[in-house]
Tab-separated table of C-alpha atoms and ligand atoms in Angstrom:
chain	number	residue	atom	x	y	z
A	1	MET	CA	-63.636	-31.849	39.176
A	2	PRO	CA	-63.275	-33.087	35.634
A	3	VAL	CA	-64.156	-31.507	32.347
A	4	LEU	CA	-65.078	-34.337	29.984
A	5	GLU	CA	-65.149	-33.894	26.226
A	6	LEU	CA	-67.546	-35.352	23.716
A	7	ASN	CA	-66.263	-35.145	20.142
A	8	HIS	CA	-69.036	-35.269	17.572
A	9	ALA	CA	-69.499	-34.759	13.844
A	10	THR	CA	-69.601	-30.972	14.058
A	11	GLY	CA	-67.335	-30.176	17.002
A	12	CYS	CA	-66.697	-30.763	20.668
A	13	CYS	CA	-69.025	-30.521	23.656
A	14	ARG	CA	-67.453	-29.899	27.077
A	15	ILE	CA	-69.153	-31.521	30.047
A	16	HIS	CA	-68.257	-29.644	33.242
A	17	LEU	CA	-68.787	-31.486	36.503
A	18	GLU	CA	-68.307	-29.214	39.465
A	19	ARG	CA	-70.060	-28.612	42.720
A	20	GLY	CA	-71.359	-25.052	43.070
A	21	LEU	CA	-71.089	-24.441	39.307
A	22	LEU	CA	-74.385	-22.545	39.242
A	23	GLY	CA	-72.747	-19.823	41.334
A	24	LYS	CA	-69.440	-19.469	39.446
A	25	PRO	CA	-69.529	-16.732	36.744
A	26	ALA	CA	-66.096	-17.617	35.336
A	27	ALA	CA	-67.274	-21.099	34.347
A	28	TRP	CA	-70.133	-19.654	32.270
A	29	ARG	CA	-68.412	-16.704	30.589
A	30	LYS	CA	-66.652	-18.739	27.906
A	31	HIS	CA	-69.853	-20.542	26.839
A	32	LEU	CA	-72.332	-17.653	26.580
A	33	SER	CA	-72.654	-15.224	23.697
A	34	GLY	CA	-75.171	-12.834	22.146
A	35	THR	CA	-78.658	-12.688	23.575
A	36	VAL	CA	-79.088	-15.293	26.319
A	37	LEU	CA	-82.398	-16.993	27.123
A	38	ILE	CA	-82.691	-19.231	30.180
A	39	VAL	CA	-85.540	-21.741	29.775
A	40	THR	CA	-86.681	-23.606	32.871
A	41	ASP	CA	-89.789	-25.010	34.560
A	42	GLN	CA	-91.766	-23.818	37.560
A	43	THR	CA	-90.255	-26.318	39.991
A	44	VAL	CA	-86.643	-25.680	39.041
A	45	ALA	CA	-87.217	-21.906	38.771
A	46	GLY	CA	-88.157	-21.841	42.455
A	47	HIS	CA	-84.813	-23.383	43.406
A	48	TYR	CA	-82.190	-22.214	40.918
A	49	LEU	CA	-83.335	-19.609	38.396
A	50	GLN	CA	-82.391	-16.517	40.360
A	51	ARG	CA	-78.989	-17.958	41.232
A	52	LEU	CA	-78.197	-18.602	37.565
A	53	VAL	CA	-79.563	-15.190	36.509
A	54	GLN	CA	-77.205	-13.576	39.038
A	55	THR	CA	-74.242	-15.689	37.967
A	56	THR	CA	-74.766	-14.774	34.304
A	57	ALA	CA	-75.834	-11.160	35.004
A	58	GLU	CA	-73.230	-9.671	32.656
A	59	PHE	CA	-75.216	-11.226	29.762
A	60	ALA	CA	-78.555	-9.846	31.083
A	61	PRO	CA	-80.337	-13.143	30.386
A	62	ALA	CA	-84.027	-13.257	29.497
A	63	GLU	CA	-86.109	-15.928	31.263
A	64	LEU	CA	-88.895	-18.244	30.193
A	65	VAL	CA	-90.588	-20.443	32.809
A	66	LEU	CA	-92.706	-23.339	31.511
A	67	PRO	CA	-94.988	-25.706	33.446
A	68	SER	CA	-93.311	-28.736	35.021
A	69	GLY	CA	-93.784	-32.337	33.932
A	70	GLU	CA	-93.836	-34.603	30.899
A	71	GLU	CA	-97.224	-33.149	29.795
A	72	ALA	CA	-95.403	-29.885	29.052
A	73	LYS	CA	-93.278	-31.497	26.320
A	74	THR	CA	-95.499	-30.236	23.532
A	75	ILE	CA	-95.280	-28.308	20.297
A	76	GLU	CA	-97.030	-25.403	22.069
A	77	HIS	CA	-94.182	-25.020	24.557
A	78	TRP	CA	-91.585	-25.483	21.817
A	79	HIS	CA	-93.381	-22.673	19.991
A	80	ALA	CA	-93.368	-20.500	23.126
A	81	ILE	CA	-89.569	-20.789	23.276
A	82	VAL	CA	-88.916	-19.871	19.635
A	83	GLU	CA	-91.422	-16.977	19.873
A	84	LYS	CA	-89.615	-15.751	22.982
A	85	LEU	CA	-86.289	-15.912	21.139
A	86	ALA	CA	-87.748	-13.808	18.338
A	87	ALA	CA	-89.332	-11.367	20.820
A	88	ILE	CA	-86.012	-10.686	22.569
A	89	GLY	CA	-84.272	-10.175	19.235
A	90	ALA	CA	-82.086	-13.285	19.383
A	91	GLN	CA	-79.739	-13.611	16.415
A	92	ARG	CA	-77.560	-16.458	15.254
A	93	ASP	CA	-74.989	-15.847	18.007
A	94	ALA	CA	-77.654	-16.221	20.727
A	95	THR	CA	-77.502	-18.835	23.485
A	96	VAL	CA	-80.336	-20.929	24.893
A	97	VAL	CA	-79.656	-22.190	28.417
A	98	ALA	CA	-81.779	-25.231	29.326
A	99	LEU	CA	-82.034	-25.304	33.132
A	100	GLY	CA	-83.935	-28.373	34.298
A	101	GLY	CA	-84.577	-32.049	33.674
A	102	GLY	CA	-85.052	-34.024	30.489
A	103	VAL	CA	-88.262	-32.276	29.422
A	104	ILE	CA	-86.732	-28.793	29.511
A	105	GLY	CA	-83.490	-30.050	27.956
A	106	ASP	CA	-85.339	-31.697	25.058
A	107	LEU	CA	-87.707	-28.782	24.419
A	108	ALA	CA	-85.118	-26.005	24.723
A	109	GLY	CA	-82.591	-28.071	22.770
A	110	PHE	CA	-85.065	-28.545	19.927
A	111	ALA	CA	-85.969	-24.828	19.999
A	112	ALA	CA	-82.253	-24.059	19.626
A	113	ALA	CA	-82.034	-26.621	16.818
A	114	GLY	CA	-84.832	-24.932	14.887
A	115	TYR	CA	-84.444	-21.219	15.586
A	116	MET	CA	-82.659	-19.580	12.644
A	117	ARG	CA	-81.746	-23.152	11.578
A	118	GLY	CA	-79.680	-23.706	14.685
A	119	ILE	CA	-78.275	-21.652	17.551
A	120	LYS	CA	-76.205	-22.628	20.561
A	121	VAL	CA	-77.669	-24.501	23.529
A	122	ILE	CA	-76.071	-25.039	26.933
A	123	GLN	CA	-77.597	-27.895	28.879
A	124	VAL	CA	-77.792	-27.430	32.663
A	125	PRO	CA	-79.332	-30.690	33.916
A	126	THR	CA	-80.765	-30.531	37.427
A	127	THR	CA	-82.090	-34.108	37.677
A	128	LEU	CA	-79.978	-37.227	38.024
A	129	LEU	CA	-81.524	-38.743	34.896
A	130	ALA	CA	-80.643	-35.681	32.837
A	131	GLN	CA	-77.124	-35.436	34.300
A	132	VAL	CA	-76.194	-38.990	33.331
A	133	ASP	CA	-78.256	-39.375	30.162
A	134	ALA	CA	-80.706	-36.890	28.631
A	135	ALA	CA	-78.489	-33.778	28.638
A	136	ILE	CA	-75.589	-35.569	26.928
A	137	GLY	CA	-75.656	-36.648	23.308
A	138	GLY	CA	-77.831	-34.128	21.477
A	139	LYS	CA	-81.251	-35.818	21.355
A	140	THR	CA	-83.949	-33.118	21.425
A	141	GLY	CA	-87.661	-32.997	20.645
A	142	PHE	CA	-91.207	-33.072	21.918
A	143	ASN	CA	-94.054	-35.588	22.306
A	144	LEU	CA	-97.098	-36.144	20.109
A	145	ALA	CA	-100.375	-37.658	21.306
A	146	ALA	CA	-99.290	-40.771	19.386
A	147	GLY	CA	-96.093	-41.214	21.386
A	148	LYS	CA	-93.069	-39.795	23.171
A	149	ASN	CA	-90.287	-37.997	21.294
A	150	LEU	CA	-91.868	-38.538	17.895
A	151	VAL	CA	-90.663	-35.139	16.639
A	152	GLY	CA	-87.111	-34.015	17.201
A	153	ALA	CA	-83.581	-33.543	15.978
A	154	PHE	CA	-80.017	-34.244	16.960
A	155	HIS	CA	-78.557	-30.946	18.176
A	156	GLN	CA	-75.401	-31.257	20.244
A	157	PRO	CA	-75.087	-28.809	23.132
A	158	ALA	CA	-72.054	-26.503	23.147
A	159	ALA	CA	-71.562	-27.430	26.811
A	160	VAL	CA	-73.208	-29.376	29.623
A	161	MET	CA	-72.923	-27.835	33.096
A	162	VAL	CA	-73.437	-30.448	35.833
A	163	ASP	CA	-73.691	-29.439	39.471
A	164	VAL	CA	-74.583	-32.445	41.646
A	165	GLU	CA	-75.594	-30.039	44.430
A	166	THR	CA	-78.838	-29.487	42.510
A	167	LEU	CA	-79.762	-33.091	43.327
A	168	VAL	CA	-80.460	-32.224	46.984
A	169	THR	CA	-83.796	-30.642	46.033
A	170	LEU	CA	-84.869	-33.494	43.762
A	171	ASP	CA	-88.030	-35.380	44.722
A	172	GLN	CA	-87.100	-38.780	46.238
A	173	ARG	CA	-88.858	-40.849	43.561
A	174	ASP	CA	-87.220	-38.821	40.788
A	175	PHE	CA	-83.845	-39.274	42.462
A	176	LEU	CA	-84.239	-43.061	42.705
A	177	ALA	CA	-85.536	-43.179	39.135
A	178	GLY	CA	-82.307	-41.449	38.059
A	179	LEU	CA	-80.282	-44.127	39.863
A	180	ALA	CA	-81.897	-46.705	37.572
A	181	GLU	CA	-80.236	-45.018	34.583
A	182	VAL	CA	-76.905	-45.042	36.441
A	183	VAL	CA	-77.233	-48.802	37.041
A	184	LYS	CA	-78.005	-49.228	33.328
A	185	TYR	CA	-74.454	-48.236	32.348
A	186	GLY	CA	-73.011	-50.847	34.689
A	187	ALA	CA	-75.345	-53.518	33.330
A	188	ILE	CA	-74.535	-52.954	29.655
A	189	ARG	CA	-70.873	-51.869	29.792
A	190	ASP	CA	-69.155	-52.012	33.172
A	191	ALA	CA	-69.454	-54.945	35.592
A	192	GLU	CA	-66.937	-53.327	37.919
A	193	PHE	CA	-69.255	-50.306	38.249
A	194	ILE	CA	-72.022	-52.668	39.418
A	195	GLY	CA	-69.717	-53.753	42.255
A	196	TRP	CA	-68.975	-50.099	43.082
A	197	LEU	CA	-72.694	-49.280	43.118
A	198	GLU	CA	-73.357	-52.247	45.418
A	199	ASP	CA	-70.629	-51.035	47.802
A	200	ASN	CA	-71.776	-47.401	47.703
A	201	ALA	CA	-75.556	-47.853	47.642
A	202	ASP	CA	-76.036	-46.391	51.129
A	203	ALA	CA	-73.944	-43.289	50.403
A	204	LEU	CA	-75.846	-42.791	47.147
A	205	LEU	CA	-79.176	-43.075	48.929
A	206	GLN	CA	-77.956	-40.483	51.448
A	207	ARG	CA	-77.155	-38.274	48.401
A	208	ARG	CA	-73.582	-37.733	49.546
A	209	ALA	CA	-72.187	-35.209	47.072
A	210	ASP	CA	-68.736	-36.844	46.825
A	211	THR	CA	-70.254	-40.247	46.019
A	212	LEU	CA	-72.784	-38.759	43.606
A	213	GLU	CA	-70.020	-36.917	41.793
A	214	ILE	CA	-68.119	-40.159	41.211
A	215	ALA	CA	-71.242	-41.977	40.024
A	216	VAL	CA	-72.335	-39.147	37.709
A	217	ALA	CA	-68.835	-38.755	36.222
A	218	ARG	CA	-68.546	-42.489	35.534
A	219	ALA	CA	-72.023	-42.746	34.028
A	220	ALA	CA	-71.475	-39.606	31.929
A	221	ALA	CA	-68.160	-41.009	30.658
A	222	HIS	CA	-70.013	-44.111	29.442
A	223	LYS	CA	-72.654	-42.008	27.721
A	224	ILE	CA	-69.934	-39.963	26.011
A	225	GLU	CA	-68.145	-43.075	24.731
A	226	VAL	CA	-71.357	-44.531	23.329
A	227	VAL	CA	-72.386	-41.286	21.611
A	228	GLU	CA	-68.899	-40.728	20.175
A	229	ALA	CA	-69.004	-44.228	18.676
A	230	ASP	CA	-72.535	-43.914	17.270
A	231	GLU	CA	-73.895	-40.369	17.374
A	232	ARG	CA	-76.945	-41.048	15.168
A	233	GLU	CA	-77.894	-44.400	16.733
A	234	ALA	CA	-77.047	-46.559	13.763
A	235	GLY	CA	-75.823	-49.316	16.086
A	236	GLN	CA	-74.532	-49.468	19.629
A	237	ARG	CA	-76.255	-46.316	20.934
A	238	ALA	CA	-79.359	-48.504	20.978
A	239	LEU	CA	-77.736	-50.366	23.928
A	240	LEU	CA	-78.691	-47.327	26.030
A	241	ASN	CA	-82.250	-48.563	25.664
A	242	PHE	CA	-81.578	-51.505	28.003
A	243	GLY	CA	-84.777	-52.010	30.013
A	244	HIS	CA	-86.555	-49.356	27.950
A	245	THR	CA	-88.656	-51.520	25.585
A	246	PHE	CA	-90.247	-53.290	28.562
A	247	GLY	CA	-90.242	-49.989	30.466
A	248	HIS	CA	-92.020	-47.985	27.755
A	249	ALA	CA	-94.657	-50.727	27.438
A	250	ILE	CA	-95.266	-50.572	31.201
A	251	GLU	CA	-95.427	-46.760	31.169
A	252	THR	CA	-97.875	-46.764	28.241
A	253	ALA	CA	-100.044	-49.533	29.718
A	254	THR	CA	-100.354	-47.593	32.985
A	255	GLY	CA	-101.076	-44.260	31.301
A	256	TYR	CA	-97.738	-42.649	32.297
A	257	ARG	CA	-99.238	-42.004	35.749
A	258	ARG	CA	-98.186	-44.921	37.933
A	259	TYR	CA	-94.437	-45.047	37.350
A	260	ARG	CA	-91.617	-42.591	36.866
A	261	HIS	CA	-89.702	-43.371	33.672
A	262	GLY	CA	-86.714	-44.718	35.635
A	263	GLU	CA	-88.949	-46.930	37.775
A	264	ALA	CA	-90.441	-48.524	34.658
A	265	VAL	CA	-86.912	-48.921	33.267
A	266	ALA	CA	-85.848	-50.653	36.508
A	267	ILE	CA	-88.669	-53.194	36.053
A	268	GLY	CA	-87.633	-53.477	32.410
A	269	MET	CA	-84.005	-54.159	33.330
A	270	HIS	CA	-85.092	-56.867	35.770
A	271	LEU	CA	-87.235	-58.489	33.038
A	272	ALA	CA	-84.493	-58.177	30.420
A	273	ALA	CA	-81.936	-59.733	32.767
A	274	ALA	CA	-84.329	-62.562	33.706
A	275	LEU	CA	-85.006	-63.224	30.012
A	276	SER	CA	-81.281	-63.196	29.256
A	277	ALA	CA	-80.731	-65.804	31.976
A	278	ARG	CA	-83.540	-67.996	30.587
A	279	LEU	CA	-81.937	-67.846	27.174
A	280	GLY	CA	-78.646	-69.107	28.620
A	281	MET	CA	-76.856	-65.792	28.304
A	282	ILE	CA	-76.124	-64.052	31.651
A	283	SER	CA	-75.862	-66.443	34.635
A	284	ASP	CA	-78.750	-66.665	37.111
A	285	HIS	CA	-76.361	-65.228	39.681
A	286	GLY	CA	-75.592	-62.222	37.449
A	287	ALA	CA	-79.268	-61.545	36.795
A	288	ARG	CA	-80.055	-61.817	40.517
A	289	ARG	CA	-77.209	-59.419	41.351
A	290	LEU	CA	-78.616	-56.792	39.017
A	291	SER	CA	-82.151	-57.145	40.366
A	292	GLY	CA	-80.824	-57.145	43.943
A	293	LEU	CA	-78.964	-53.900	43.312
A	294	LEU	CA	-82.083	-52.261	41.897
A	295	GLU	CA	-84.060	-53.314	44.961
A	296	LYS	CA	-81.294	-52.112	47.287
A	297	LEU	CA	-81.587	-48.715	45.586
A	298	GLY	CA	-85.296	-48.620	46.398
A	299	LEU	CA	-86.472	-49.335	42.859
A	300	PRO	CA	-89.378	-51.594	41.830
A	301	ILE	CA	-88.590	-54.733	39.824
A	302	GLU	CA	-91.920	-56.559	39.552
A	303	PRO	CA	-94.156	-55.777	36.552
A	304	PRO	CA	-97.697	-54.581	37.372
A	305	ARG	CA	-99.847	-57.671	37.946
A	306	ASP	CA	-103.086	-55.966	36.866
A	307	ILE	CA	-101.854	-55.544	33.280
A	308	GLU	CA	-102.408	-58.462	30.901
A	309	PRO	CA	-99.198	-59.884	29.387
A	310	LYS	CA	-100.851	-59.536	25.960
A	311	THR	CA	-101.355	-55.820	26.569
A	312	LEU	CA	-97.668	-55.371	27.407
A	313	LEU	CA	-96.676	-57.374	24.349
A	314	GLY	CA	-98.988	-55.220	22.206
A	315	HIS	CA	-97.224	-52.058	23.365
A	316	MET	CA	-93.812	-53.638	22.790
A	317	ARG	CA	-94.810	-54.370	19.190
A	318	LEU	CA	-95.337	-50.612	18.660
A	319	ASP	CA	-91.916	-49.574	19.998
A	320	LYS	CA	-90.213	-47.219	17.568
A	321	LYS	CA	-86.921	-49.120	17.812
A	322	ASN	CA	-88.495	-52.176	16.164
A	323	ARG	CA	-87.477	-53.044	12.603
A	324	ALA	CA	-89.275	-55.192	9.998
A	325	GLY	CA	-92.019	-56.061	12.467
A	326	ARG	CA	-89.603	-57.655	14.961
A	327	ILE	CA	-89.361	-56.519	18.572
A	328	ARG	CA	-85.895	-55.192	19.296
A	329	LEU	CA	-84.571	-55.868	22.790
A	330	ILE	CA	-81.347	-55.171	24.622
A	331	LEU	CA	-80.295	-58.285	26.537
A	332	LEU	CA	-77.222	-59.184	28.605
A	333	GLU	CA	-74.505	-61.620	27.458
A	334	THR	CA	-73.031	-61.209	30.936
A	335	LEU	CA	-73.269	-58.580	33.629
A	336	GLY	CA	-71.514	-55.609	31.980
A	337	ALA	CA	-72.100	-56.645	28.352
A	338	GLY	CA	-75.327	-55.681	26.573
A	339	VAL	CA	-76.327	-56.995	23.164
A	340	ILE	CA	-79.080	-56.089	20.671
A	341	ARG	CA	-81.467	-58.971	19.827
A	342	ASP	CA	-84.488	-59.071	17.519
A	343	ASP	CA	-85.035	-62.836	17.447
A	344	ILE	CA	-87.080	-63.313	20.621
A	345	GLU	CA	-90.414	-65.017	19.964
A	346	PRO	CA	-93.568	-63.277	21.289
A	347	ASN	CA	-94.522	-66.427	23.244
A	348	THR	CA	-91.241	-66.274	25.146
A	349	LEU	CA	-92.144	-62.741	26.210
A	350	LEU	CA	-95.665	-63.764	27.233
A	351	GLU	CA	-94.204	-66.557	29.401
A	352	LEU	CA	-91.778	-64.099	30.974
A	353	PHE	CA	-94.609	-61.724	31.999
A	354	ASP	CA	-96.610	-64.641	33.387
A	355	THR	CA	-93.967	-65.806	35.895
B	401	LIG	N1	-81.245	-41.604	26.125
B	401	LIG	C1	-80.766	-42.472	25.141
B	401	LIG	C2	-79.857	-41.823	24.158
B	401	LIG	O1	-79.449	-40.710	24.355
B	401	LIG	O2	-79.538	-42.406	23.164
C-alpha cells in the first residue's frame, strides 16, 4: 500500500498505509530513535499495546496508559506525559509514539512539542477519524473548561502509521462518526468521491479492509493537499471545518454527551448544505445527495429538536473561527466545492434551525 508524503515548513512527514503495520518491525525501525515512549489509552491498550511493544522491542519502549475519552484531554494528562519522558531520561533524540484516537494524538503530540522544546512524535491513529484527519497535519493540544483545543501548538509528526485493521475493534458509533469526516472531503473537494462513497456504502459499513483502505487513502490524500497548501490555517485549511461550526454548537448545547463529534458534524454538514441550497449555491439535488449519503451511512442529520434555535446561534457566535464578530461558515458552491462565508445573517440561521 502507498506511502504518502506531506511536505511542510520544516520537513517531510511520511504517511504509511498498510494492513498489519502494527506487527511489522521493519516499518518502524527507520522512524524510531533514542528513548521511546508509547502513549495510549485504556481501551486501545487492551487491543494493541502489547503488539506494538513486541514489534518495537529492540527499542525497549516505555509505556504510559491514560484514561479513555475526551474528558482525558487535560493539562494534567499532558503533564503526566512530559513527567514520564523526564522520568525515563528522554533526551532530544527521543520518540513519542501516540497510539490511539484524536485525544491521545493531540495530547502526546503536544507533549512532544513541548518537551525539551520539541522532540519527535509518531502518530499511530487507531480510529477512523484520526486516520483521515486528526493524526495528519500537526494540530496538537488539550482542552480547557472554557472550550476544546484552546491550548496547543502545530507540531508535525515525523511519520503517521495507519493500519486499517485496527478499525475492526472500533465501537460502531465511533466508526460511523469517522465516516462523517470521510464524507466531508468529498463534499468540499471531490464530487467524484461522493459517487464512490455512494457506490461503496455497504462495503464500508461491513468494514471491508480493502474498501476502507481506498477510502482512508483518498481522504488522507485530501488532508495532505490542504495542509501542504495552508499549514497554519491562514486560508483554505478552514474548509476542513465544513459542518463543524453547526456541529460544535450542537455538541456544546447537548453537553458533549449526546453526540459523537462526527455525528454532530454530520448534522452540521446537512444544515450547511441545506443553507447553501437556500442561498442559491449548491442545487437542491446536490444537497439532498449529501444528506442521503450521510443517512445511508447510518449518521444522524436532523438537529436536536429540544434545543432552542437561539441557543444554537449563541454557541455559534462563540466559535473560535469567527472574526470581527461575524460567524464564519463553510458552505458549498456545488457538491465537491466548499467556500468560506462570513456574511450570513443570524436570522437566516434561526430560520434554518426552525425548519
Ligand atoms: N481537523 C482540522 C484540521 O486539521 O485542520
